[in-house]
mmCIF file of C-alpha atoms in Angstrom:
data_model
loop_
_atom_site.group_PDB
_atom_site.id
_atom_site.type_symbol
_atom_site.label_atom_id
_atom_site.label_comp_id
_atom_site.label_asym_id
_atom_site.label_seq_id
_atom_site.Cartn_x
_atom_site.Cartn_y
_atom_site.Cartn_z
ATOM 1 C CA MET A 1 119.068 97.321 61.705
ATOM 2 C CA GLU A 2 119.734 101.065 61.674
ATOM 3 C CA SER A 3 118.088 101.656 65.049
ATOM 4 C CA CYS A 4 120.745 99.479 66.691
ATOM 5 C CA LEU A 5 123.485 101.998 65.899
ATOM 6 C CA VAL A 6 122.503 104.144 68.880
ATOM 7 C CA TYR A 7 123.509 101.321 71.248
ATOM 8 C CA GLU A 8 126.840 100.439 69.616
ATOM 9 C CA SER A 9 129.133 103.024 71.241
ATOM 10 C CA PRO A 10 128.450 102.793 74.980
ATOM 11 C CA SER A 11 130.473 104.803 77.464
ATOM 12 C CA VAL A 12 132.211 102.725 80.113
ATOM 13 C CA TRP A 13 132.076 105.689 82.481
ATOM 14 C CA GLY A 14 128.382 106.198 81.795
ATOM 15 C CA PHE A 15 127.748 102.503 82.410
ATOM 16 C CA LEU A 16 129.573 102.581 85.751
ATOM 17 C CA VAL A 17 127.640 105.678 86.827
ATOM 18 C CA GLY A 18 124.408 103.943 85.842
ATOM 19 C CA VAL A 19 125.267 100.848 87.884
ATOM 20 C CA LEU A 20 126.273 102.956 90.899
ATOM 21 C CA LEU A 21 122.988 104.835 90.600
ATOM 22 C CA ALA A 22 121.103 101.523 90.631
ATOM 23 C CA LEU A 23 122.927 100.490 93.810
ATOM 24 C CA GLY A 24 122.389 103.914 95.346
ATOM 25 C CA ILE A 25 118.686 103.806 94.533
ATOM 26 C CA TYR A 26 118.207 100.638 96.554
ATOM 27 C CA VAL A 27 120.501 101.717 99.391
ATOM 28 C CA SER A 28 118.453 104.912 99.720
ATOM 29 C CA TYR A 29 115.437 102.795 100.697
ATOM 30 C CA VAL A 30 117.274 100.817 103.388
ATOM 31 C CA PRO A 31 116.799 103.470 106.136
ATOM 32 C CA GLN A 32 113.055 103.364 105.502
ATOM 33 C CA HIS A 33 112.983 99.555 105.563
ATOM 34 C CA VAL A 34 114.981 99.429 108.792
ATOM 35 C CA LYS A 35 112.875 102.129 110.420
ATOM 36 C CA ILE A 36 109.637 100.249 109.767
ATOM 37 C CA ILE A 37 111.157 97.009 111.060
ATOM 38 C CA ASN A 38 112.446 98.715 114.215
ATOM 39 C CA ARG A 39 109.252 100.633 114.970
ATOM 40 C CA ARG A 40 106.926 97.781 113.968
ATOM 41 C CA THR A 41 104.399 100.382 112.869
ATOM 42 C CA SER A 42 103.405 102.346 109.791
ATOM 43 C CA GLU A 43 102.612 105.519 111.748
ATOM 44 C CA GLY A 44 103.238 108.600 109.640
ATOM 45 C CA LEU A 45 102.981 106.699 106.366
ATOM 46 C CA SER A 46 99.800 107.351 104.436
ATOM 47 C CA PRO A 47 98.284 104.114 103.020
ATOM 48 C CA LEU A 48 97.379 106.044 99.872
ATOM 49 C CA PHE A 49 100.972 107.320 99.639
ATOM 50 C CA LEU A 50 102.260 103.739 99.697
ATOM 51 C CA PHE A 51 99.689 102.486 97.182
ATOM 52 C CA LEU A 52 100.162 105.308 94.688
ATOM 53 C CA GLY A 53 103.945 105.125 94.985
ATOM 54 C CA SER A 54 103.983 101.379 94.350
ATOM 55 C CA THR A 55 101.610 101.568 91.390
ATOM 56 C CA SER A 56 103.487 104.561 89.987
ATOM 57 C CA GLY A 57 106.767 102.671 90.214
ATOM 58 C CA PHE A 58 105.316 99.594 88.544
ATOM 59 C CA SER A 59 103.830 101.677 85.715
ATOM 60 C CA ALA A 60 107.266 103.214 85.173
ATOM 61 C CA PHE A 61 108.774 99.715 85.120
ATOM 62 C CA VAL A 62 106.267 98.642 82.450
ATOM 63 C CA ASN A 63 107.186 101.767 80.472
ATOM 64 C CA LEU A 64 110.892 100.899 80.505
ATOM 65 C CA LEU A 65 110.182 97.219 79.856
ATOM 66 C CA LEU A 66 108.431 98.189 76.626
ATOM 67 C CA THR A 67 110.624 101.098 75.484
ATOM 68 C CA THR A 68 113.792 98.989 75.830
ATOM 69 C CA ALA A 69 112.315 96.144 73.757
ATOM 70 C CA PRO A 70 114.045 97.284 70.513
ATOM 71 C CA ALA A 71 117.395 97.231 72.317
ATOM 72 C CA ARG A 72 116.798 93.645 73.439
ATOM 73 C CA GLN A 73 116.031 92.716 69.833
ATOM 74 C CA CYS A 74 119.357 94.254 68.845
ATOM 75 C CA CYS A 75 121.032 92.151 71.535
ATOM 76 C CA VAL A 76 120.090 89.006 69.625
ATOM 77 C CA SER A 77 122.073 89.768 66.495
ATOM 78 C CA GLU A 78 124.028 93.027 66.513
ATOM 79 C CA LEU A 79 125.205 93.956 70.016
ATOM 80 C CA ASP A 80 127.906 92.394 72.151
ATOM 81 C CA ARG A 81 127.309 91.607 75.821
ATOM 82 C CA PHE A 82 128.512 94.942 77.156
ATOM 83 C CA GLN A 83 126.535 96.938 74.598
ATOM 84 C CA CYS A 84 123.447 94.889 75.404
ATOM 85 C CA LEU A 85 123.828 95.267 79.164
ATOM 86 C CA ASN A 86 124.424 99.003 78.818
ATOM 87 C CA SER A 87 121.217 99.367 76.794
ATOM 88 C CA GLN A 88 119.249 97.896 79.715
ATOM 89 C CA VAL A 89 120.710 100.023 82.533
ATOM 90 C CA GLY A 90 117.614 102.226 82.672
ATOM 91 C CA LEU A 91 115.359 99.179 83.013
ATOM 92 C CA ILE A 92 117.576 97.794 85.774
ATOM 93 C CA GLN A 93 117.473 101.106 87.649
ATOM 94 C CA VAL A 94 113.687 101.344 87.459
ATOM 95 C CA GLY A 95 113.321 97.689 88.424
ATOM 96 C CA VAL A 96 115.496 98.209 91.502
ATOM 97 C CA GLN A 97 113.503 101.311 92.475
ATOM 98 C CA THR A 98 110.214 99.458 92.081
ATOM 99 C CA VAL A 99 111.400 96.633 94.333
ATOM 100 C CA GLY A 100 112.805 99.051 96.930
ATOM 101 C CA TYR A 101 109.628 101.105 97.182
ATOM 102 C CA THR A 102 107.193 98.204 97.003
ATOM 103 C CA LEU A 103 109.071 96.505 99.835
ATOM 104 C CA ILE A 104 107.972 99.411 102.057
ATOM 105 C CA LEU A 105 104.344 98.521 101.339
ATOM 106 C CA VAL A 106 105.070 94.819 101.891
ATOM 107 C CA LEU A 107 106.739 95.464 105.268
ATOM 108 C CA CYS A 108 103.922 97.732 106.399
ATOM 109 C CA ALA A 109 101.280 95.233 105.281
ATOM 110 C CA HIS A 110 102.867 92.403 107.248
ATOM 111 C CA LEU A 111 104.248 94.220 110.290
ATOM 112 C CA THR A 112 101.033 96.125 110.996
ATOM 113 C CA ARG A 113 98.720 93.127 110.737
ATOM 114 C CA PRO A 114 98.617 92.518 114.516
ATOM 115 C CA ARG A 115 97.570 96.147 114.956
ATOM 116 C CA ILE A 116 94.515 95.882 112.705
ATOM 117 C CA GLU A 117 91.443 96.489 114.840
ATOM 118 C CA THR A 118 88.807 98.084 112.603
ATOM 119 C CA PRO A 119 88.207 98.297 108.852
ATOM 120 C CA ASP A 120 89.087 102.006 109.033
ATOM 121 C CA SER A 121 92.439 101.573 110.790
ATOM 122 C CA ASP A 122 95.629 102.422 108.902
ATOM 123 C CA GLY A 123 96.737 98.792 109.169
ATOM 124 C CA ALA A 124 93.568 97.588 107.461
ATOM 125 C CA LYS A 125 93.874 100.276 104.795
ATOM 126 C CA ILE A 126 97.475 99.267 104.091
ATOM 127 C CA ALA A 127 96.446 95.606 103.814
ATOM 128 C CA ARG A 128 93.787 96.555 101.264
ATOM 129 C CA SER A 129 96.258 98.761 99.399
ATOM 130 C CA TYR A 130 98.670 95.840 99.208
ATOM 131 C CA LYS A 131 96.000 93.553 97.717
ATOM 132 C CA TRP A 132 94.934 96.163 95.153
ATOM 133 C CA PHE A 133 98.567 96.729 94.202
ATOM 134 C CA LEU A 134 98.991 93.017 93.476
ATOM 135 C CA VAL A 135 95.934 93.158 91.200
ATOM 136 C CA TYR A 136 97.198 96.308 89.454
ATOM 137 C CA ALA A 137 100.675 94.862 88.939
ATOM 138 C CA GLY A 138 99.326 91.563 87.649
ATOM 139 C CA VAL A 139 97.042 93.194 85.084
ATOM 140 C CA ASN A 140 99.719 95.602 83.830
ATOM 141 C CA LEU A 141 102.339 92.871 83.585
ATOM 142 C CA ALA A 142 99.940 90.693 81.589
ATOM 143 C CA ILE A 143 99.251 93.568 79.168
ATOM 144 C CA ALA A 144 102.981 94.264 78.806
ATOM 145 C CA VAL A 145 103.699 90.606 78.026
ATOM 146 C CA TYR A 146 100.914 90.647 75.436
ATOM 147 C CA PHE A 147 102.494 93.624 73.645
ATOM 148 C CA LEU A 148 105.966 92.094 73.802
ATOM 149 C CA VAL A 149 104.929 88.666 72.543
ATOM 150 C CA PHE A 150 101.965 89.167 70.230
ATOM 151 C CA VAL A 151 102.075 92.753 68.893
ATOM 152 C CA THR A 152 104.457 93.192 65.952
ATOM 153 C CA ASP A 153 103.692 96.874 65.285
ATOM 154 C CA TYR A 154 106.058 98.646 67.694
ATOM 155 C CA SER A 155 104.232 101.964 67.291
ATOM 156 C CA LYS A 156 101.272 100.415 69.126
ATOM 157 C CA THR A 157 103.559 99.098 71.851
ATOM 158 C CA LEU A 158 105.135 102.537 72.181
ATOM 159 C CA LYS A 159 101.714 104.143 72.598
ATOM 160 C CA PHE A 160 100.942 101.891 75.551
ATOM 161 C CA ALA A 161 104.442 102.503 76.940
ATOM 162 C CA ASN A 162 103.892 106.269 76.782
ATOM 163 C CA LEU A 163 100.488 105.809 78.416
ATOM 164 C CA SER A 164 102.147 103.869 81.242
ATOM 165 C CA GLY A 165 104.646 106.692 81.650
ATOM 166 C CA LEU A 166 101.864 109.268 81.852
ATOM 167 C CA VAL A 167 99.942 107.122 84.352
ATOM 168 C CA SER A 168 103.118 106.833 86.419
ATOM 169 C CA THR A 169 103.512 110.628 86.387
ATOM 170 C CA VAL A 170 99.904 111.213 87.462
ATOM 171 C CA LEU A 171 100.172 108.599 90.220
ATOM 172 C CA ALA A 172 103.486 110.067 91.403
ATOM 173 C CA THR A 173 101.848 113.490 91.616
ATOM 174 C CA GLY A 174 98.857 112.154 93.527
ATOM 175 C CA GLN A 175 101.142 110.035 95.699
ATOM 176 C CA TYR A 176 102.641 112.975 97.536
ATOM 177 C CA LEU A 177 99.426 114.887 98.223
ATOM 178 C CA PRO A 178 98.082 112.536 100.971
ATOM 179 C CA GLN A 179 101.583 112.137 102.444
ATOM 180 C CA ILE A 180 102.094 115.906 102.548
ATOM 181 C CA HIS A 181 98.706 116.191 104.271
ATOM 182 C CA THR A 182 99.574 113.421 106.767
ATOM 183 C CA THR A 183 102.912 115.037 107.618
ATOM 184 C CA TYR A 184 101.276 118.456 107.965
ATOM 185 C CA VAL A 185 98.707 117.082 110.429
ATOM 186 C CA LEU A 186 101.253 115.125 112.498
ATOM 187 C CA LYS A 187 103.855 117.909 112.479
ATOM 188 C CA HIS A 188 106.551 115.195 112.455
ATOM 189 C CA PRO A 189 107.784 112.538 109.978
ATOM 190 C CA GLY A 190 106.532 109.553 112.004
ATOM 191 C CA SER A 191 107.805 106.399 110.261
ATOM 192 C CA LEU A 192 108.744 108.424 107.189
ATOM 193 C CA SER A 193 112.545 108.431 106.982
ATOM 194 C CA VAL A 194 114.080 111.859 106.432
ATOM 195 C CA HIS A 195 117.436 110.161 105.801
ATOM 196 C CA MET A 196 115.858 108.263 102.925
ATOM 197 C CA MET A 197 114.509 111.467 101.387
ATOM 198 C CA MET A 198 117.826 113.280 101.843
ATOM 199 C CA LEU A 199 119.441 110.525 99.788
ATOM 200 C CA GLN A 200 116.668 110.199 97.240
ATOM 201 C CA THR A 201 115.839 113.815 96.441
ATOM 202 C CA PRO A 202 119.187 114.835 94.890
ATOM 203 C CA GLY A 203 119.599 111.286 93.626
ATOM 204 C CA GLY A 204 116.210 111.540 91.940
ATOM 205 C CA TYR A 205 117.310 114.485 89.816
ATOM 206 C CA LEU A 206 120.572 112.736 88.951
ATOM 207 C CA TRP A 207 118.666 109.592 88.059
ATOM 208 C CA CYS A 208 116.275 111.595 85.886
ATOM 209 C CA TYR A 209 119.253 112.978 83.982
ATOM 210 C CA SER A 210 120.693 109.471 83.630
ATOM 211 C CA LEU A 211 117.443 108.190 82.114
ATOM 212 C CA PHE A 212 117.297 111.226 79.825
ATOM 213 C CA MET A 213 120.798 110.445 78.529
ATOM 214 C CA GLN A 214 120.136 106.732 77.941
ATOM 215 C CA PRO A 215 120.333 105.584 74.290
ATOM 216 C CA GLY A 216 116.842 105.578 72.803
ATOM 217 C CA SER A 217 115.452 107.492 75.785
ATOM 218 C CA ARG A 218 111.763 108.492 75.727
ATOM 219 C CA TRP A 219 110.217 111.465 77.519
ATOM 220 C CA SER A 220 107.677 109.175 79.172
ATOM 221 C CA SER A 221 110.510 107.308 80.911
ATOM 222 C CA TRP A 222 112.165 110.200 82.770
ATOM 223 C CA LEU A 223 109.153 112.502 83.359
ATOM 224 C CA PRO A 224 107.714 110.490 86.315
ATOM 225 C CA TYR A 225 111.014 110.714 88.187
ATOM 226 C CA PHE A 226 111.469 114.423 87.611
ATOM 227 C CA THR A 227 107.958 114.966 88.984
ATOM 228 C CA ALA A 228 108.527 112.661 91.962
ATOM 229 C CA ALA A 229 111.878 114.247 92.859
ATOM 230 C CA SER A 230 110.352 117.733 92.812
ATOM 231 C CA LEU A 231 107.433 116.735 95.052
ATOM 232 C CA GLN A 232 109.707 114.776 97.373
ATOM 233 C CA LEU A 233 111.809 117.909 97.781
ATOM 234 C CA ILE A 234 108.710 119.723 99.057
ATOM 235 C CA LEU A 235 107.971 116.893 101.520
ATOM 236 C CA LEU A 236 111.583 116.828 102.726
ATOM 237 C CA LEU A 237 111.583 120.572 103.362
ATOM 238 C CA MET A 238 108.337 120.190 105.331
ATOM 239 C CA CYS A 239 109.851 117.484 107.546
ATOM 240 C CA LEU A 240 112.979 119.541 108.211
ATOM 241 C CA TYR A 241 110.860 122.608 108.965
ATOM 242 C CA PHE A 242 108.649 120.764 111.467
ATOM 243 C CA ARG A 243 111.688 119.211 113.131
ATOM 244 C CA GLU A 244 113.016 122.690 113.848
ATOM 245 C CA THR A 245 109.741 124.449 114.694
ATOM 246 C CA HIS A 246 107.907 121.611 116.515
ATOM 247 C CA PRO A 247 110.612 119.645 118.373
ATOM 248 C CA GLU A 248 108.064 118.532 120.974
ATOM 249 C CA GLN A 249 106.160 116.633 118.258
ATOM 250 C CA GLN A 250 109.131 114.524 117.208
ATOM 251 C CA ASN A 251 108.573 110.931 118.284
ATOM 252 C CA ASP A 252 111.112 108.602 116.770
ATOM 253 C CA GLY A 253 111.594 105.075 118.009
ATOM 254 C CA SER A 254 115.176 104.922 116.788
ATOM 255 C CA PRO A 255 117.906 107.484 117.553
ATOM 256 C CA LEU A 256 119.790 106.463 114.415
ATOM 257 C CA LEU A 257 117.049 107.094 111.910
ATOM 258 C CA VAL A 258 115.356 110.432 111.488
#
């Protein structure tokens, strides 16, 4: 299979960088996880921000799951173990990111349940967002499995993969608008971890480049992360600006996490 040739000369250095990026992606979410656990509140986190981010991440995961399908077919007959594993680094990275971000929504949904008082409270909105995310993820995963198992024309699979990438980009764009608004109104990050964003923003651009350089890379796979990194940079600059210009508004439950 001629298409397998692109996977047959993997760089050991590139593989190690890809694995370190995957580890770094998850570690970058740990400050946010810990901050929510310590504060026991989702204050400062827009429910829509969490929902759009989770659905955007899952759409990107579906995109990579489908675009890396030819590489997995090559793994069966033409690639050795290292070549096969290297061809799936992008999928692993996106999978790790999806788990790391979605865990924020999961923690907020469970830790804010005792605070739910009215249908319009943030806790109730986050609980609803969590339920809708489960529906969205289930439907998209079912469609992806259908394409992988029953559709033999890869061009059709690729069309849906590109659509998932575009949906992820649109959701990532919309994700930051409510969070930027929430941060602007509060004039402080609240439960939004600045440390997390300081790790993720430069890492996001590096990750985007890594996905771009992956064998068999598609534009629909790296575009969502370039968009997200650019918008996250704007949000990070806002948080740093408000911390300097409105110190009286800063209300952080933990001195170790910004």
